[in-house]
Amino acid sequence: MSAQINWNLLRTTALAVANNAYAPYSKFRVGAAALVDDGRIITGCNVENASYGLTLCAECGIISELARSGGGRLIALCTVGNDQPVTPCGRCRQLLWEHGGANMLLEVNGSPRKLSEMLPVAFPEESNFVNPESKS
Ligand code: THU
């Protein structure tokens, strides 16, 4: 891994971007900041919708921003909601797994934890699934 993890910077960046959240329904303003393997820091905030189920979590914004800004692998993520630490929901852990994998770190109540611990036996890398597209 090339990039050093500055957790304080990730946290302050997540706190700042939470100000851009669009959360009129839950009033829970979420900001996320992630370190990419080339050293850049990307951000996301939650964007809600009147049909609550279509809400976009801050981590969805992170995934979109990762692709938009050139791709790469996620190394570390910090999420805050209403200025307190937040752990990503189950759906977002799966999204993060796709672009960060087992060794990606999440800040959980102040301590880094591996995604493999937060999403044990994840699909597909730790199951028997073989993508037919990738068969030679
Ligand atoms: N939310 C996030 O953006 N990220 C999380 O990790 C947890 C939940 C959002 C979704 C919704 O807009 C609000 O927080 C309340 O659930």
mmCIF file of C-alpha atoms and ligand atoms in Angstrom:
data_model
loop_
_atom_site.group_PDB
_atom_site.id
_atom_site.type_symbol
_atom_site.label_atom_id
_atom_site.label_comp_id
_atom_site.label_asym_id
_atom_site.label_seq_id
_atom_site.Cartn_x
_atom_site.Cartn_y
_atom_site.Cartn_z
ATOM 1 C CA MET A 1 0.000 0.000 0.000
ATOM 2 C CA SER A 2 1.485 3.313 -1.059
ATOM 3 C CA ALA A 3 -0.586 5.989 0.685
ATOM 4 C CA GLN A 4 -0.289 6.882 4.401
ATOM 5 C CA ILE A 5 -3.589 7.076 6.275
ATOM 6 C CA ASN A 6 -4.221 10.426 7.947
ATOM 7 C CA TRP A 7 -7.344 9.601 9.973
ATOM 8 C CA ASN A 8 -7.603 13.124 11.379
ATOM 9 C CA LEU A 9 -7.701 14.562 7.877
ATOM 10 C CA LEU A 10 -10.303 12.009 6.782
ATOM 11 C CA ARG A 11 -12.458 12.858 9.810
ATOM 12 C CA THR A 12 -12.265 16.626 9.398
ATOM 13 C CA THR A 13 -12.955 16.273 5.676
ATOM 14 C CA ALA A 14 -15.988 14.055 6.366
ATOM 15 C CA LEU A 15 -17.268 16.555 8.944
ATOM 16 C CA ALA A 16 -16.930 19.390 6.427
ATOM 17 C CA VAL A 17 -18.654 17.609 3.555
ATOM 18 C CA ALA A 18 -21.583 16.647 5.796
ATOM 19 C CA ASN A 19 -22.603 20.301 5.498
ATOM 20 C CA ASN A 20 -23.489 19.581 1.867
ATOM 21 C CA ALA A 21 -25.841 16.724 2.747
ATOM 22 C CA TYR A 22 -29.386 16.871 1.438
ATOM 23 C CA ALA A 23 -31.249 15.214 4.301
ATOM 24 C CA PRO A 24 -34.603 17.006 4.799
ATOM 25 C CA TYR A 25 -36.380 13.752 5.720
ATOM 26 C CA SER A 26 -34.101 12.097 8.290
ATOM 27 C CA LYS A 27 -32.299 15.299 9.326
ATOM 28 C CA PHE A 28 -29.254 13.036 9.635
ATOM 29 C CA ARG A 29 -26.482 14.800 7.756
ATOM 30 C CA VAL A 30 -23.805 12.343 6.704
ATOM 31 C CA GLY A 31 -20.359 13.026 5.295
ATOM 32 C CA ALA A 32 -17.761 10.502 4.167
ATOM 33 C CA ALA A 33 -14.127 10.855 3.163
ATOM 34 C CA ALA A 34 -11.952 8.129 1.706
ATOM 35 C CA LEU A 35 -8.296 7.688 0.856
ATOM 36 C CA VAL A 36 -7.567 6.190 -2.569
ATOM 37 C CA ASP A 37 -4.423 4.148 -3.278
ATOM 38 C CA ASP A 38 -2.892 6.975 -5.338
ATOM 39 C CA GLY A 39 -3.150 9.325 -2.344
ATOM 40 C CA ARG A 40 -6.138 11.378 -3.333
ATOM 41 C CA ILE A 41 -8.995 11.994 -0.920
ATOM 42 C CA ILE A 42 -12.541 11.749 -2.183
ATOM 43 C CA THR A 43 -15.779 12.706 -0.483
ATOM 44 C CA GLY A 44 -19.504 12.032 -0.460
ATOM 45 C CA CYS A 45 -22.634 13.109 1.390
ATOM 46 C CA ASN A 46 -26.098 11.618 1.683
ATOM 47 C CA VAL A 47 -28.763 12.757 -0.769
ATOM 48 C CA GLU A 48 -32.300 11.828 0.234
ATOM 49 C CA ASN A 49 -35.487 11.559 -1.782
ATOM 50 C CA ALA A 50 -39.189 11.837 -0.973
ATOM 51 C CA SER A 51 -39.515 8.131 -1.767
ATOM 52 C CA TYR A 52 -37.246 7.306 1.147
ATOM 53 C CA GLY A 53 -36.025 4.009 -0.303
ATOM 54 C CA LEU A 54 -34.191 5.829 -3.090
ATOM 55 C CA THR A 55 -31.951 7.659 -0.633
ATOM 56 C CA LEU A 56 -28.294 7.758 -1.590
ATOM 57 C CA CYS A 57 -25.940 7.197 1.325
ATOM 58 C CA ALA A 58 -22.766 9.248 1.617
ATOM 59 C CA GLU A 59 -20.831 6.105 0.712
ATOM 60 C CA CYS A 60 -22.738 5.879 -2.605
ATOM 61 C CA GLY A 61 -21.355 9.337 -3.327
ATOM 62 C CA ILE A 62 -17.874 8.044 -2.509
ATOM 63 C CA ILE A 63 -18.215 5.229 -5.049
ATOM 64 C CA SER A 64 -19.484 7.594 -7.759
ATOM 65 C CA GLU A 65 -16.719 10.069 -7.021
ATOM 66 C CA LEU A 66 -14.118 7.291 -7.136
ATOM 67 C CA ALA A 67 -15.147 6.384 -10.677
ATOM 68 C CA ARG A 68 -15.645 9.987 -11.772
ATOM 69 C CA SER A 69 -12.220 11.076 -10.575
ATOM 70 C CA GLY A 70 -10.281 8.274 -12.233
ATOM 71 C CA GLY A 71 -10.904 5.044 -10.310
ATOM 72 C CA GLY A 72 -8.421 3.216 -8.110
ATOM 73 C CA ARG A 73 -8.751 1.184 -4.935
ATOM 74 C CA LEU A 74 -10.164 2.465 -1.674
ATOM 75 C CA ILE A 75 -7.722 2.238 1.249
ATOM 76 C CA ALA A 76 -9.587 3.843 4.151
ATOM 77 C CA LEU A 77 -12.934 5.476 4.889
ATOM 78 C CA CYS A 78 -14.306 7.694 7.612
ATOM 79 C CA THR A 79 -18.047 8.446 7.881
ATOM 80 C CA VAL A 80 -19.781 10.855 10.247
ATOM 81 C CA GLY A 81 -23.466 11.639 10.789
ATOM 82 C CA ASN A 82 -24.619 14.719 12.710
ATOM 83 C CA ASP A 83 -21.003 15.105 13.837
ATOM 84 C CA GLN A 84 -20.781 11.590 15.318
ATOM 85 C CA PRO A 85 -19.008 8.474 13.966
ATOM 86 C CA VAL A 86 -21.148 6.302 11.695
ATOM 87 C CA THR A 87 -20.543 2.821 10.340
ATOM 88 C CA PRO A 88 -21.718 2.160 6.783
ATOM 89 C CA CYS A 89 -24.958 0.239 6.247
ATOM 90 C CA GLY A 90 -24.892 -3.307 4.880
ATOM 91 C CA ARG A 91 -25.620 -2.305 1.290
ATOM 92 C CA CYS A 92 -22.762 0.203 1.335
ATOM 93 C CA ARG A 93 -20.343 -2.321 2.846
ATOM 94 C CA GLN A 94 -20.972 -4.395 -0.274
ATOM 95 C CA LEU A 95 -20.325 -1.361 -2.504
ATOM 96 C CA LEU A 96 -17.111 -0.652 -0.621
ATOM 97 C CA TRP A 97 -16.038 -4.299 -0.904
ATOM 98 C CA GLU A 98 -16.159 -4.050 -4.690
ATOM 99 C CA HIS A 99 -13.703 -1.130 -4.753
ATOM 100 C CA GLY A 100 -11.683 -1.648 -1.579
ATOM 101 C CA GLY A 101 -11.766 -5.356 -0.794
ATOM 102 C CA ALA A 102 -11.038 -7.256 2.384
ATOM 103 C CA ASN A 103 -8.170 -5.051 3.594
ATOM 104 C CA MET A 104 -9.892 -1.719 3.234
ATOM 105 C CA LEU A 105 -10.136 0.036 6.614
ATOM 106 C CA LEU A 106 -13.247 1.652 8.101
ATOM 107 C CA GLU A 107 -13.069 3.899 11.133
ATOM 108 C CA VAL A 108 -15.452 2.310 13.629
ATOM 109 C CA ASN A 109 -15.984 4.355 16.790
ATOM 110 C CA GLY A 110 -12.488 5.742 16.560
ATOM 111 C CA SER A 111 -10.620 2.564 15.615
ATOM 112 C CA PRO A 112 -9.731 1.238 12.154
ATOM 113 C CA ARG A 113 -11.283 -2.123 11.317
ATOM 114 C CA LYS A 114 -10.878 -4.203 8.200
ATOM 115 C CA LEU A 115 -13.801 -4.490 5.848
ATOM 116 C CA SER A 116 -13.431 -8.291 6.019
ATOM 117 C CA GLU A 117 -14.344 -7.976 9.698
ATOM 118 C CA MET A 118 -17.314 -5.709 8.956
ATOM 119 C CA LEU A 119 -18.595 -7.880 6.095
ATOM 120 C CA PRO A 120 -17.503 -11.429 6.867
ATOM 121 C CA VAL A 121 -17.535 -14.091 4.138
ATOM 122 C CA ALA A 122 -18.380 -11.403 1.612
ATOM 123 C CA PHE A 123 -19.773 -12.083 -1.810
ATOM 124 C CA PRO A 124 -18.102 -12.805 -4.182
ATOM 125 C CA GLU A 125 -14.419 -13.084 -3.223
ATOM 126 C CA GLU A 126 -14.998 -15.294 -0.202
ATOM 127 C CA SER A 127 -17.665 -17.473 -1.798
ATOM 128 C CA ASN A 128 -17.601 -19.955 -4.656
ATOM 129 C CA PHE A 129 -19.137 -17.551 -7.150
ATOM 130 C CA VAL A 130 -17.303 -17.415 -10.461
ATOM 131 C CA ASN A 131 -18.228 -14.599 -12.804
ATOM 132 C CA PRO A 132 -18.906 -16.228 -16.202
ATOM 133 C CA GLU A 133 -17.568 -13.054 -17.848
ATOM 134 C CA SER A 134 -14.135 -13.635 -16.323
ATOM 135 C CA LYS A 135 -13.819 -17.314 -17.386
ATOM 136 C CA SER A 136 -11.157 -17.873 -20.019
HETATM 137 N N1 THU B 1 -26.692 7.150 5.813
HETATM 138 C C1 THU B 1 -25.533 7.359 5.127
HETATM 139 O O1 THU B 1 -25.457 8.248 4.275
HETATM 140 N N2 THU B 1 -24.481 6.562 5.409
HETATM 141 C C2 THU B 1 -24.447 5.622 6.380
HETATM 142 O O2 THU B 1 -23.421 4.981 6.571
HETATM 143 C C3 THU B 1 -25.637 5.390 7.192
HETATM 144 C C4 THU B 1 -26.881 6.115 6.788
HETATM 145 C C5 THU B 1 -27.828 8.061 5.548
HETATM 146 C C6 THU B 1 -28.991 7.495 4.809
HETATM 147 C C7 THU B 1 -30.105 8.437 5.233
HETATM 148 O O3 THU B 1 -30.057 9.590 4.415
HETATM 149 C C8 THU B 1 -29.718 8.858 6.638
HETATM 150 O O4 THU B 1 -28.349 8.517 6.787
HETATM 151 C C9 THU B 1 -30.532 8.196 7.728
HETATM 152 O O5 THU B 1 -30.506 6.830 7.616
#
